[in-house]
Amino acid sequence: MENKPRETTYEVLRRHGIDRRSFLRYCTMLTAAMGLPGSMVTQVVQAMESKPRIPVIWLHGLECTCCTESFIRSSHPIAQDIILNMISLDYDDTLQAAAGHQAEEIRRRLIEEHPGEYLLAVEGNAPTKDGGVYCTVAGQTFLDVLLETAEHAKAIVAWGSCASNGCVQAAHPNPTGATPVHELIHDKPVINVPGCPPIAEVMTGVLTYVLTFDRLPELDRFGRPKMFYGHRVHDKCQRRAFFDAGQFVEQWDDDGARQGWCLYKMGCRGPMTYNACSSMKWNNGVSFPISSGHGCLGCSENGFWDNGPFYQHLAGVPLPGIESTPDTIGKIAAAAAGVGVAAHFGSFIAKRALFGEGRDRQADTTPAKGDEA
Amino acid sequence: MSTRRVVVDPVTRIEGHLRIEAMLDGSGVIGDAISSGTMWRGIELILEGRDPRDAWAFCERICGVCTTVHALASVRAVEDAIGTKVPRNADIIRNIMFLTQYVQDHVIHFYHLHALDWVDVVSALKADPDATSKLAHAVSPRWPKSSPGYFRDLLTTLKNFVESGQLGIFANAYWGHPAYKLPPEANLMAVAHYLEALEWQKEVIKIHTVFGGKNPHPNYLVGGMASAIALQSDQAINIERLNMVRGLINEAITIVEQLYLPDLLAIAGFYPEWTQIGGGLGNYLCYGDLPQDGIDSPEAFLFPRGAILDRNLSEVLEVDPRDPEGIREEITHSWYDYPEGKQALHPWEGTTRPNYTGPEPP
Ligand code: SF4
């Protein structure tokens, strides 16, 4: 916290007894974890050698702490590495030792002594109804805390669907007037990292990207990093071949369930959900919801809670050129050739119907281009 | 004697938002204390009118630290309402997931949330690595990470971290306060185990990922579980997945027996007076869990059901959750309103009407 020059990540690692070779190996792994090509390793090394540990203030508003819990599950890099070697997590009421006045003092001092230098990570969102009484910290409304901390932040990371979209507390009738960060703060860069929670390695990947390159990753029009939210779960789903072939699970205990057929008819939101679950998977690649037999809930999409019932798929959506609905796609698929295209088109239509603003979202399917050199 | 009011807000290292106001008498003893939860989202109101099959997902988001238990309670409530008995395999999977969370959560609470009230991280800098190694061997003879070299490395890491001046989550705390009782060696050992447990908790939770697809917030299903079991299928819970679960369970047993419990007992030995503090009103209620023969046969639960009144451990009273007089939620000390001036209702009759009358924030 003192006003002395901060050490670079490399210096910290050196003093921790890590030799140059291990440091380089670490940088190579980090580069891969961020999904960057091998040619970028030199740049990562340079960044690690010259950048000090950036102070981070991590606030908690209306939330359930699942984002913090996800964060500490990260496998590459592990949370310990981030907390001890890459950032200086100066304020985080879930993990920090200090409490009460001592905790608040850290936040105030950082705002006063290092304006414009710290990252603000927000988990949860702010209630705006009834004067903001539904979430207070040290007697202050969370809304106030958020605004005053954001004012001098370098940039803001909105963790999870709460901070990015509103999530469960903003579902109808939104009793507390829960409002996501980007609707409250307009004069700072905000990275939205939706998901309930986001995948651990997506969280640490976003952080390490910002730390390494000192700039935000390429974002889509909803403020989400394209490298993790550029594709639909459906695009890379392991059950996709069954979708295209029209083989659907119809009952939770039918043979299709045991064979791993497509969960579309069981309510899967994979065709409408932009997230990295089917490519990166969860908890160091062990599985993801669809792989474990349950449809995708669409937890990274805006308003997904009000998009239920979760176990009901969209029925009665006519397909152009075919007098059919997704219900009968399966039967047609069994009979017709080239039906994958039709089925895909069916999901495209279904998506538009599911989300009021779906038309716009379609524009964002282009994958992130090869990263900046 | 003059009294003093101490406010701790935010209380850190918990899930959620908590404020404690304590009234101290002249000799510094707390005579009275008020705690308030300072966050409210109204999940009950949001659930109204929804498809009951979806309810578990909403309820699960009550807490992302004890992620699973609220979802489990919710699917059971819906199954009870529609009179469904779930397959035995579903109960077994749910029990394994419940216990995984139970063990992981206890370890996290001890090391990462509570321990910093007993473990002085800065005092650990004064530890002698050889003596720490001896202590670690004495506390847990079979735990492998306990060589003098291991603790010497950690000491270097810790020294450099503290000297950098950027203490991060350890900044501005109460290091050096006389209420910390552990010798430097015990502090160093505890810091080592803090980091080891942090590493382990992300492993054991993979059991949730196998059965529920992800963690935090694995998926549940009214009527059973969605993860199909087919030992010879390449797409379901097969023999490879079960082997993975078994391996993680064995690892968890080792952590509890060789790390968590020995540390707990060793640290508790330095704070005997803490056993006299707290305990609430002395009335305890447990609904029981881990069904062996369905949720309707509490007599076959591995965690028995019962109530204890007035700290009388010799008598465990029977509990019937359906008895309108047996279980009641009171609003006397909360910011809610009940119809017709009622103060207590059985949960089935309960309503959720916020009525905040606390202090107005500036
Ligand atoms: S509908 Fe769901 S289960 Fe089927 S292929 Fe798409 S994402 Fe996978």
XYZ file of C-alpha atoms and ligand atoms in Angstrom:
743
model
C 0.000 0.000 0.000
C 2.945 2.359 0.472
C 3.724 4.840 -2.254
C 6.895 3.139 -3.402
C 7.506 1.869 -6.919
C 5.784 -1.459 -7.355
C 7.663 -4.537 -8.497
C 7.085 -6.250 -11.791
C 5.701 -9.758 -11.896
C 9.118 -11.024 -12.988
C 10.860 -9.363 -10.066
C 8.368 -10.888 -7.686
C 8.853 -14.330 -9.177
C 12.649 -13.941 -9.071
C 12.563 -13.072 -5.428
C 10.352 -16.075 -4.851
C 13.273 -18.128 -6.047
C 11.850 -18.890 -9.496
C 14.598 -19.133 -12.096
C 14.543 -17.653 -15.590
C 13.780 -20.975 -17.224
C 10.735 -21.640 -15.074
C 9.666 -18.052 -15.649
C 9.757 -18.535 -19.412
C 7.856 -21.800 -19.117
C 5.289 -19.970 -16.993
C 4.889 -17.303 -19.681
C 4.438 -19.955 -22.370
C 1.686 -21.619 -20.375
C 0.052 -18.281 -19.724
C 0.093 -17.459 -23.420
C -1.591 -20.749 -24.219
C -4.132 -20.236 -21.436
C -5.138 -16.937 -23.010
C -5.659 -18.659 -26.327
C -2.845 -16.686 -27.990
C -0.560 -18.062 -30.687
C 2.942 -19.211 -29.714
C 4.424 -16.200 -31.508
C 3.027 -14.003 -28.720
C 5.182 -15.559 -25.984
C 7.881 -12.870 -26.340
C 5.321 -10.157 -25.786
C 3.971 -11.898 -22.712
C 7.514 -12.255 -21.356
C 8.180 -8.561 -21.942
C 4.978 -7.577 -20.214
C 5.703 -9.766 -17.206
C 9.213 -8.292 -16.938
C 8.135 -4.690 -17.003
C 4.667 -4.451 -15.411
C 4.173 -3.956 -11.657
C 1.461 -5.805 -9.784
C -1.690 -3.847 -10.371
C -3.902 -3.085 -7.364
C -7.385 -4.563 -7.597
C -10.486 -3.604 -5.627
C -13.054 -6.395 -5.768
C -16.516 -5.250 -4.612
C -19.516 -7.410 -3.714
C -23.044 -6.118 -4.266
C -26.251 -8.126 -4.674
C -24.727 -11.521 -5.407
C -24.161 -15.040 -4.106
C -20.312 -15.120 -4.244
C -20.333 -17.837 -6.914
C -17.968 -15.695 -9.011
C -15.327 -15.617 -6.256
C -15.804 -19.341 -5.751
C -15.347 -19.933 -9.466
C -12.263 -17.702 -9.535
C -10.499 -19.728 -6.832
C -11.170 -22.920 -8.844
C -8.983 -21.723 -11.717
C -6.424 -24.290 -12.862
C -4.263 -22.219 -15.184
C -3.173 -19.982 -13.734
C -4.160 -21.053 -10.244
C -5.750 -18.391 -8.034
C -2.767 -18.405 -5.677
C -0.534 -17.321 -8.566
C -2.818 -14.457 -9.475
C -3.285 -13.259 -5.899
C 0.357 -13.544 -4.837
C 2.254 -12.851 -8.036
C 0.168 -10.998 -10.609
C -2.225 -8.594 -8.928
C -2.370 -6.996 -5.542
C -5.859 -7.915 -4.364
C -6.049 -5.079 -1.883
C -9.772 -5.182 -1.198
C -12.054 -8.198 -1.435
C -14.456 -8.625 1.458
C -14.753 -12.376 0.877
C -11.039 -13.112 1.154
C -9.308 -10.232 2.921
C -8.061 -10.512 6.495
C -9.079 -7.021 7.621
C -12.689 -6.187 8.471
C -14.797 -3.137 9.295
C -12.933 0.196 9.454
C -9.618 -1.368 8.520
C -11.092 -2.862 5.377
C -12.805 0.352 4.311
C -9.645 2.319 5.023
C -7.775 0.260 2.402
C -10.376 1.098 -0.223
C -10.368 4.810 0.588
C -6.598 5.039 0.621
C -6.295 3.306 -2.702
C -8.831 5.685 -4.261
C -6.976 8.697 -2.829
C -3.384 7.607 -3.337
C -3.583 5.677 -6.596
C -6.383 7.259 -8.624
C -6.558 5.897 -12.135
C -4.182 3.016 -11.317
C -6.370 0.294 -9.893
C -8.694 -2.169 -11.542
C -12.218 -2.375 -10.168
C -13.708 -5.864 -10.198
C -17.412 -5.943 -9.439
C -19.215 -9.082 -8.335
C -22.952 -8.524 -8.066
C -24.944 -5.451 -8.865
C -26.571 -2.478 -7.174
C -30.138 -2.236 -5.905
C -31.556 1.134 -6.928
C -35.039 0.924 -5.370
C -35.976 2.584 -2.058
C -32.819 4.659 -1.860
C -30.534 1.661 -2.285
C -31.210 0.230 1.201
C -31.182 -3.387 -0.008
C -27.414 -3.556 0.001
C -25.211 -1.520 2.312
C -21.549 -1.703 3.258
C -20.256 0.178 6.312
C -23.556 2.047 6.450
C -23.172 3.314 2.889
C -25.363 2.083 0.041
C -23.586 -0.268 -2.322
C -24.646 2.034 -5.146
C -22.610 4.839 -3.536
C -19.628 2.579 -2.880
C -19.701 1.407 -6.480
C -19.922 4.881 -7.975
C -17.192 6.402 -5.796
C -14.823 3.479 -6.399
C -15.541 3.442 -10.128
C -14.851 7.157 -10.484
C -11.085 6.713 -10.130
C -10.725 3.184 -11.510
C -8.559 2.483 -14.517
C -11.115 0.029 -15.876
C -13.942 -2.126 -14.584
C -14.394 -5.870 -14.831
C -18.038 -6.849 -14.362
C -17.866 -10.420 -13.065
C -20.708 -12.747 -13.821
C -24.264 -12.288 -14.962
C -25.133 -10.118 -11.923
C -22.695 -7.368 -12.786
C -23.079 -7.786 -16.576
C -26.792 -8.427 -17.004
C -28.605 -8.299 -13.659
C -29.010 -12.062 -13.125
C -31.416 -13.661 -10.657
C -32.241 -10.627 -8.509
C -33.119 -8.642 -11.629
C -35.566 -11.366 -12.788
C -39.233 -10.378 -12.732
C -40.389 -8.510 -10.675
C -36.874 -7.337 -9.700
C -37.938 -6.461 -6.133
C -34.849 -4.374 -5.354
C -34.340 -2.597 -8.676
C -31.102 -4.539 -9.254
C -29.139 -2.821 -12.030
C -26.030 -4.077 -13.817
C -22.813 -2.066 -13.804
C -22.807 -0.846 -17.403
C -26.201 0.774 -16.893
C -24.855 2.797 -13.986
C -21.377 3.717 -15.166
C -20.910 5.230 -18.595
C -17.557 6.970 -18.462
C -15.265 3.989 -17.839
C -14.332 0.965 -19.896
C -16.374 -2.012 -18.637
C -15.607 -5.634 -19.550
C -18.652 -7.852 -19.134
C -17.818 -11.425 -18.154
C -21.267 -13.023 -17.919
C -22.190 -16.483 -16.656
C -23.605 -17.762 -13.390
C -20.796 -17.980 -12.595
C -18.307 -17.444 -15.463
C -15.889 -20.316 -16.111
C -12.872 -20.017 -13.778
C -10.272 -19.938 -16.559
C -12.336 -17.348 -18.436
C -12.085 -15.089 -15.382
C -8.354 -15.549 -14.922
C -7.876 -15.401 -18.695
C -9.542 -11.986 -18.893
C -7.477 -10.707 -15.967
C -4.154 -11.977 -17.296
C -4.900 -10.515 -20.734
C -5.542 -7.077 -19.274
C -2.466 -7.304 -17.035
C -0.173 -8.568 -19.764
C -1.134 -6.175 -22.540
C -2.392 -3.295 -20.448
C -5.474 -3.008 -22.596
C -8.891 -4.555 -22.842
C -9.397 -7.641 -24.964
C -11.506 -7.212 -28.085
C -15.119 -6.912 -26.959
C -18.373 -7.575 -28.770
C -21.241 -5.110 -28.759
C -22.369 -6.409 -25.367
C -18.981 -5.688 -23.872
C -17.986 -9.372 -23.708
C -14.465 -10.556 -24.641
C -14.839 -12.143 -28.063
C -12.171 -14.722 -27.259
C -14.548 -16.402 -24.790
C -18.018 -15.323 -25.926
C -17.621 -15.424 -29.703
C -19.396 -18.753 -30.229
C -22.603 -20.372 -29.160
C -22.440 -23.394 -26.858
C -24.286 -25.203 -29.655
C -21.494 -24.496 -32.184
C -18.980 -26.738 -30.450
C -21.274 -29.022 -28.498
C -20.259 -32.679 -28.353
C -23.923 -33.629 -28.943
C -24.144 -31.501 -32.060
C -23.894 -34.426 -34.448
C -27.035 -35.850 -32.841
C -28.823 -32.521 -33.249
C -27.931 -32.495 -36.918
C -28.984 -36.106 -37.282
C -32.251 -35.412 -35.500
C -31.553 -37.740 -32.585
C -33.023 -36.181 -29.475
C -33.382 -37.167 -25.836
C -37.151 -37.301 -25.228
C -37.186 -38.512 -21.606
C -34.563 -38.141 -18.885
C -34.333 -41.902 -18.576
C -34.621 -42.984 -22.205
C -31.945 -44.712 -24.237
C -31.060 -41.445 -25.988
C -30.096 -39.985 -22.588
C -27.665 -42.852 -22.062
C -26.350 -42.517 -25.617
C -25.681 -38.805 -25.184
C -28.152 -37.557 -27.798
C -29.079 -33.904 -28.229
C -30.898 -32.192 -25.338
C -32.707 -29.620 -27.461
C -36.125 -31.063 -26.693
C -35.329 -31.104 -22.974
C -34.988 -27.343 -23.070
C -31.312 -26.883 -23.945
C -30.471 -23.201 -24.509
C -27.143 -24.008 -26.164
C -28.273 -22.734 -29.574
C -28.936 -19.266 -28.118
C -26.085 -18.974 -25.646
C -22.713 -17.350 -26.251
C -20.174 -18.905 -23.901
C -17.078 -21.108 -23.872
C -18.591 -24.053 -21.949
C -18.532 -26.539 -24.809
C -14.986 -25.643 -25.875
C -13.161 -24.983 -22.559
C -15.503 -26.956 -20.301
C -15.625 -26.582 -16.543
C -13.267 -27.226 -13.630
C -10.200 -27.845 -15.736
C -12.015 -29.539 -18.565
C -13.800 -32.229 -16.549
C -17.253 -31.699 -18.043
C -19.920 -29.082 -18.779
C -23.660 -29.171 -18.156
C -24.647 -30.773 -21.470
C -21.889 -33.365 -21.192
C -23.313 -34.334 -17.802
C -26.790 -34.783 -19.219
C -28.564 -31.517 -18.395
C -29.458 -28.907 -20.984
C -27.756 -25.514 -21.004
C -29.694 -22.937 -18.941
C -28.249 -20.065 -20.961
C -26.806 -18.530 -17.784
C -24.551 -16.061 -19.602
C -27.395 -14.550 -21.627
C -29.168 -11.362 -20.726
C -32.530 -12.082 -19.053
C -32.149 -15.868 -19.078
C -34.080 -16.233 -15.824
C -37.212 -14.849 -17.445
C -36.722 -17.056 -20.470
C -38.186 -20.191 -18.869
C -39.627 -22.609 -18.219
C -36.169 -24.079 -18.568
C -37.394 -27.554 -19.527
C -39.661 -26.387 -22.292
C -38.163 -25.962 -25.698
C -39.717 -23.691 -28.236
C -42.530 -25.375 -30.083
C -44.471 -24.334 -33.125
C -41.693 -22.470 -34.888
C -42.266 -23.097 -38.582
C -39.282 -23.764 -40.819
C -39.109 -21.980 -44.139
C -39.718 -24.306 -47.043
C -40.656 -27.210 -44.794
C -44.087 -27.572 -43.233
C -42.534 -28.507 -39.957
C -41.466 -27.445 -36.490
C -38.404 -28.362 -34.435
C -40.591 -31.060 -32.860
C -40.703 -32.939 -36.089
C -37.224 -32.078 -37.300
C -36.020 -35.342 -35.842
C -38.403 -37.392 -37.929
C -37.598 -35.482 -41.075
C -33.913 -35.724 -40.323
C -34.086 -39.458 -40.244
C -35.546 -39.420 -43.719
C -33.950 -36.507 -45.551
C -30.413 -35.868 -46.666
C -28.634 -32.558 -46.020
C -30.979 -32.020 -43.136
C -28.287 -30.624 -40.881
C -28.683 -27.340 -42.649
C -32.413 -27.299 -42.056
C -31.994 -28.198 -38.429
C -29.421 -25.506 -37.967
C -31.777 -23.046 -39.544
C -34.473 -24.186 -37.163
C -32.348 -23.249 -34.195
C -31.549 -19.937 -35.788
C -35.247 -19.101 -35.958
C -35.824 -20.424 -32.461
C -33.110 -18.164 -31.155
C -34.660 -15.107 -32.701
C -37.942 -15.943 -31.118
C -36.439 -16.627 -27.704
C -34.755 -13.303 -27.360
C -36.612 -10.134 -28.146
C -33.382 -8.548 -29.243
C -32.183 -11.741 -30.901
C -31.930 -10.166 -34.328
C -29.122 -7.928 -33.180
C -27.255 -10.666 -31.429
C -26.904 -12.582 -34.652
C -24.478 -9.923 -35.821
C -22.052 -11.040 -33.174
C -21.402 -14.554 -34.292
C -18.198 -13.664 -36.111
C -15.348 -15.181 -34.175
C -12.604 -12.949 -32.837
C -9.980 -12.437 -35.491
C -6.439 -13.658 -34.970
C -5.243 -11.661 -32.032
C -3.319 -8.447 -32.262
C 0.377 -8.804 -32.882
C -18.636 1.971 34.198
C -18.770 3.510 30.778
C -19.935 1.434 27.860
C -18.602 1.518 24.344
C -20.218 0.635 21.037
C -18.086 -1.140 18.458
C -19.310 -1.543 14.898
C -17.770 -4.047 12.503
C -19.128 -3.468 9.017
C -18.339 -5.110 6.685
C -17.661 -8.391 8.459
C -15.284 -9.949 5.954
C -14.454 -13.563 5.068
C -18.091 -14.632 4.967
C -20.567 -15.043 2.123
C -22.888 -12.065 1.898
C -23.036 -8.826 3.826
C -23.004 -8.647 7.594
C -22.818 -5.885 10.187
C -22.123 -6.446 13.884
C -22.759 -3.819 16.567
C -21.366 -4.813 19.932
C -21.888 -3.087 23.264
C -18.836 -3.332 25.524
C -18.875 -2.704 29.250
C -16.073 -0.826 31.035
C -13.902 -3.913 31.271
C -14.162 -4.611 27.543
C -16.622 -7.494 27.769
C -19.423 -7.662 25.207
C -22.738 -7.477 27.033
C -25.027 -7.248 24.033
C -24.624 -7.441 20.285
C -26.796 -6.917 17.232
C -26.109 -8.520 13.888
C -27.781 -7.453 10.666
C -27.638 -8.926 7.212
C -27.256 -5.892 4.994
C -28.213 -7.429 1.672
C -31.634 -8.519 0.442
C -32.684 -9.703 -3.018
C -36.214 -11.117 -2.553
C -35.685 -14.506 -4.252
C -39.020 -15.699 -2.740
C -40.897 -12.961 -4.589
C -39.027 -13.697 -7.801
C -40.042 -17.384 -7.542
C -43.759 -16.636 -7.430
C -45.611 -17.859 -10.501
C -42.635 -19.793 -11.952
C -42.605 -23.351 -13.212
C -41.789 -25.415 -10.079
C -39.278 -27.488 -12.054
C -37.168 -24.339 -12.479
C -37.253 -23.354 -8.802
C -34.054 -25.192 -7.835
C -31.943 -22.996 -10.114
C -33.259 -19.803 -8.534
C -32.863 -21.196 -5.001
C -29.346 -22.412 -5.737
C -28.309 -18.790 -6.318
C -29.070 -17.972 -2.682
C -25.451 -18.898 -2.052
C -22.519 -19.668 -4.308
C -20.297 -20.829 -1.449
C -22.630 -23.568 -0.182
C -23.651 -24.101 -3.786
C -25.869 -27.214 -3.911
C -27.793 -27.298 -0.644
C -30.496 -24.775 -1.527
C -31.025 -26.456 -4.891
C -31.333 -29.829 -3.177
C -33.862 -28.483 -0.660
C -35.843 -26.979 -3.529
C -36.068 -30.116 -5.702
C -37.077 -32.103 -2.626
C -39.810 -29.585 -1.777
C -41.218 -29.837 -5.310
C -40.971 -33.646 -5.292
C -42.787 -33.689 -1.965
C -45.539 -31.479 -3.372
C -46.127 -33.704 -6.397
C -45.614 -36.958 -4.502
C -42.600 -38.228 -6.465
C -40.122 -40.717 -5.056
C -36.761 -40.376 -6.804
C -34.783 -43.422 -7.960
C -32.270 -44.813 -5.471
C -29.359 -43.922 -7.769
C -30.464 -40.281 -7.807
C -30.447 -40.243 -4.006
C -26.954 -41.750 -3.978
C -25.648 -39.155 -6.450
C -27.287 -36.361 -4.456
C -25.762 -37.712 -1.245
C -22.301 -37.814 -2.825
C -22.729 -34.239 -4.079
C -24.074 -33.060 -0.726
C -21.128 -34.618 1.112
C -18.604 -33.264 -1.385
C -19.918 -29.781 -0.753
C -20.042 -30.432 2.995
C -16.398 -31.440 3.186
C -15.093 -28.826 0.730
C -17.062 -26.078 2.490
C -15.791 -27.018 5.962
C -12.200 -26.956 4.784
C -12.641 -23.601 2.982
C -14.372 -22.094 6.008
C -11.611 -23.198 8.297
C -8.565 -22.233 6.245
C -9.674 -19.430 3.958
C -12.433 -17.752 5.894
C -11.897 -18.280 9.629
C -8.238 -19.155 10.136
C -6.960 -15.598 9.784
C -8.642 -14.854 13.127
C -6.242 -17.317 14.780
C -3.279 -17.404 12.432
C -0.905 -14.440 12.369
C 0.585 -14.389 8.885
C 3.277 -11.831 9.756
C 4.394 -13.730 12.867
C 5.103 -16.687 10.588
C 8.120 -14.721 9.306
C 9.871 -15.390 12.612
C 9.460 -19.156 12.329
C 12.372 -21.580 12.228
C 11.853 -23.969 9.287
C 13.434 -26.924 11.107
C 11.243 -26.443 14.140
C 8.210 -25.990 11.864
C 8.998 -29.290 10.189
C 9.203 -31.012 13.594
C 5.909 -29.459 14.637
C 4.224 -30.522 11.385
C 5.460 -34.107 11.875
C 4.133 -34.133 15.405
C 0.748 -32.743 14.379
C 0.278 -35.033 11.377
C 2.941 -37.732 11.070
C 1.826 -38.987 7.646
C 1.335 -35.679 5.825
C 4.104 -35.586 3.182
C 4.665 -31.856 2.682
C 6.533 -31.174 5.892
C 10.273 -31.153 5.225
C 12.471 -28.325 6.541
C 13.234 -27.368 2.917
C 9.556 -27.043 2.102
C 8.988 -24.623 4.952
C 12.207 -22.733 4.168
C 10.966 -22.123 0.610
C 7.620 -20.952 1.874
C 9.319 -18.638 4.343
C 11.284 -17.038 1.504
C 8.125 -16.579 -0.534
C 6.321 -15.070 2.428
C 9.210 -12.733 3.330
C 9.406 -11.414 -0.203
C 5.674 -10.989 -0.398
C 5.576 -8.975 2.836
C 8.645 -6.933 1.893
C 7.106 -5.944 -1.446
C 4.832 -3.661 0.567
C 1.835 -4.878 -1.401
C 0.114 -7.120 1.107
C -3.024 -7.632 -0.964
C -5.663 -9.587 0.968
C -3.410 -9.557 4.046
C -3.164 -5.744 4.178
C -4.137 -3.596 7.162
C -5.086 -6.550 9.342
C -4.462 -7.181 13.031
C -1.044 -8.844 12.823
C 0.871 -8.715 16.066
C -2.230 -8.287 18.214
C -1.885 -10.129 21.548
C -5.092 -12.027 20.852
C -3.078 -14.105 18.378
C -1.724 -17.008 20.429
C 0.074 -19.302 17.993
C 3.873 -19.554 18.042
C 5.581 -18.514 14.762
C 6.110 -22.155 13.706
C 2.407 -22.970 14.009
C 1.624 -19.822 12.021
C 4.007 -20.840 9.242
C 2.546 -24.329 9.137
C -0.960 -22.910 8.953
C -0.006 -20.566 6.083
C 1.390 -23.567 4.196
C -1.842 -25.447 4.719
C -3.907 -22.397 3.736
C -2.234 -22.568 0.318
C -2.413 -26.373 0.075
C -6.124 -26.373 0.902
C -6.714 -23.625 -1.673
C -5.120 -25.889 -4.265
C -7.119 -28.945 -3.159
C -10.605 -27.399 -2.977
C -10.685 -26.936 -6.737
C -9.968 -30.644 -7.195
C -12.532 -32.251 -4.903
C -15.288 -30.129 -6.397
C -14.815 -31.933 -9.728
C -17.211 -34.514 -8.282
C -19.929 -31.884 -8.813
C -18.718 -31.347 -12.361
C -19.021 -35.051 -13.152
C -22.621 -35.319 -11.921
C -23.864 -31.727 -12.253
C -21.823 -30.443 -15.201
C -20.162 -27.531 -13.408
C -19.258 -25.967 -10.096
C -20.186 -23.482 -8.688
C -23.901 -24.081 -9.271
C -24.159 -27.657 -10.578
C -27.416 -28.763 -12.191
C -30.189 -30.586 -10.361
C -33.431 -32.022 -11.679
C -36.872 -32.498 -10.170
C -37.545 -36.233 -10.127
C -33.958 -37.447 -10.088
C -30.671 -36.417 -11.642
C -29.943 -35.627 -15.288
C -26.611 -37.423 -15.467
C -27.434 -40.802 -16.972
C -25.552 -43.774 -15.561
C -24.448 -46.378 -18.061
C -21.236 -48.068 -17.049
C -20.327 -49.167 -20.557
C -21.372 -46.003 -22.424
C -18.858 -43.446 -23.624
C -21.405 -40.645 -23.174
C -22.755 -41.206 -19.677
C -21.479 -41.693 -16.145
C -19.349 -44.723 -16.931
C -16.660 -46.656 -15.125
C -13.992 -44.029 -15.885
C -16.101 -41.242 -14.348
C -16.842 -43.326 -11.268
C -13.147 -44.105 -10.847
C -12.423 -40.393 -10.988
C -15.048 -39.735 -8.301
C -13.627 -42.510 -6.142
C -10.119 -41.069 -6.459
C -11.324 -37.609 -5.449
C -13.228 -39.018 -2.466
C -10.109 -40.855 -1.274
C -8.095 -37.652 -1.601
C -10.730 -35.799 0.417
C -10.543 -38.382 3.183
C -6.758 -37.921 3.318
C -7.093 -34.133 3.483
C -9.636 -34.307 6.299
C -7.745 -36.905 8.315
C -4.207 -35.664 7.790
C -4.571 -31.924 7.287
C -7.868 -30.424 8.399
C -8.613 -32.282 11.617
C -5.017 -32.288 12.968
C -4.725 -28.538 12.254
C -8.093 -27.840 13.803
C -7.143 -29.666 16.994
C -3.636 -28.193 17.106
C -4.892 -24.611 16.712
C -7.837 -25.158 19.072
C -5.333 -26.194 21.750
C -3.996 -22.629 21.798
C -7.438 -21.079 22.125
C -9.235 -23.126 24.813
C -11.260 -20.102 25.949
C -12.990 -19.994 22.557
C -14.938 -23.121 23.508
C -16.744 -21.001 26.099
C -17.749 -18.270 23.636
C -20.857 -18.222 21.462
C -23.243 -21.101 20.952
C -26.222 -18.813 20.439
C -29.340 -19.395 22.517
C -28.545 -23.040 23.135
C -31.431 -24.374 21.022
C -30.496 -26.400 17.962
C -32.536 -27.858 15.148
C -31.449 -30.353 12.521
C -33.731 -31.700 9.785
C -31.341 -34.544 9.114
C -30.050 -35.683 5.759
C -28.336 -38.364 3.671
C -31.411 -40.506 3.013
C -30.772 -44.240 2.662
C -34.372 -45.092 1.892
C -35.872 -41.941 0.395
C -36.508 -38.542 1.910
C -39.709 -39.784 3.583
C -37.857 -42.184 5.848
C -35.955 -39.929 8.246
C -35.320 -42.919 10.503
C -32.883 -44.163 7.838
C -30.966 -40.879 7.465
C -27.219 -41.052 8.063
C -27.458 -37.584 9.633
C -30.282 -38.016 12.116
C -33.079 -35.493 12.594
C -33.793 -33.849 15.929
C -33.922 -30.812 18.178
C -31.951 -29.901 21.277
C -33.301 -27.352 23.730
C -31.400 -25.431 26.382
C -28.099 -27.126 25.562
C -29.487 -30.361 26.962
C -27.459 -32.806 24.885
C -28.860 -35.783 26.766
C -32.269 -35.389 25.189
C -32.829 -35.242 21.413
C -36.418 -34.229 20.710
C -38.384 -35.383 17.699
C -39.020 -32.949 14.860
C -41.925 -32.997 12.436
C -41.326 -30.362 9.749
C -45.005 -30.537 8.763
C -46.287 -29.660 12.213
C -47.591 -26.052 12.025
C -46.753 -25.592 15.708
C -43.405 -27.369 15.505
C -41.575 -25.083 13.083
C -42.286 -21.389 12.775
C -40.521 -18.444 11.206
C -40.627 -15.289 13.310
C -40.343 -11.732 12.054
C -39.900 -10.002 15.393
C -36.258 -9.236 14.677
C -36.344 -8.888 10.920
C -37.380 -6.325 8.358
C -40.457 -8.211 7.161
C -44.173 -7.794 7.590
C -46.741 -10.560 8.200
C -50.484 -10.377 7.581
C -52.807 -9.263 10.428
C -50.021 -8.473 12.785
C -48.910 -12.131 13.009
C -45.401 -12.644 14.354
C -44.772 -16.310 13.591
C -45.917 -18.637 10.819
C -45.133 -22.153 9.625
C -43.075 -21.879 6.404
C -46.047 -23.224 4.391
C -48.104 -20.241 5.576
C -45.222 -17.801 5.447
C -45.199 -14.727 3.237
C -42.391 -12.469 2.076
C -43.208 -8.813 2.455
C -40.174 -6.583 2.903
C -40.589 -3.819 5.440
C -37.275 -2.093 5.946
C -37.356 0.211 8.957
C -33.642 0.304 9.716
C -31.380 3.323 9.544
C -31.402 5.258 6.270
C -27.980 5.273 4.631
C -26.563 8.764 4.066
S -29.252 -28.180 -28.634
Fe -27.939 -28.276 -26.814
S -27.393 -30.441 -26.584
Fe -28.199 -30.184 -28.661
S -26.371 -29.821 -29.877
Fe -27.167 -27.808 -29.344
S -26.082 -27.238 -27.472
Fe -25.767 -29.452 -27.750
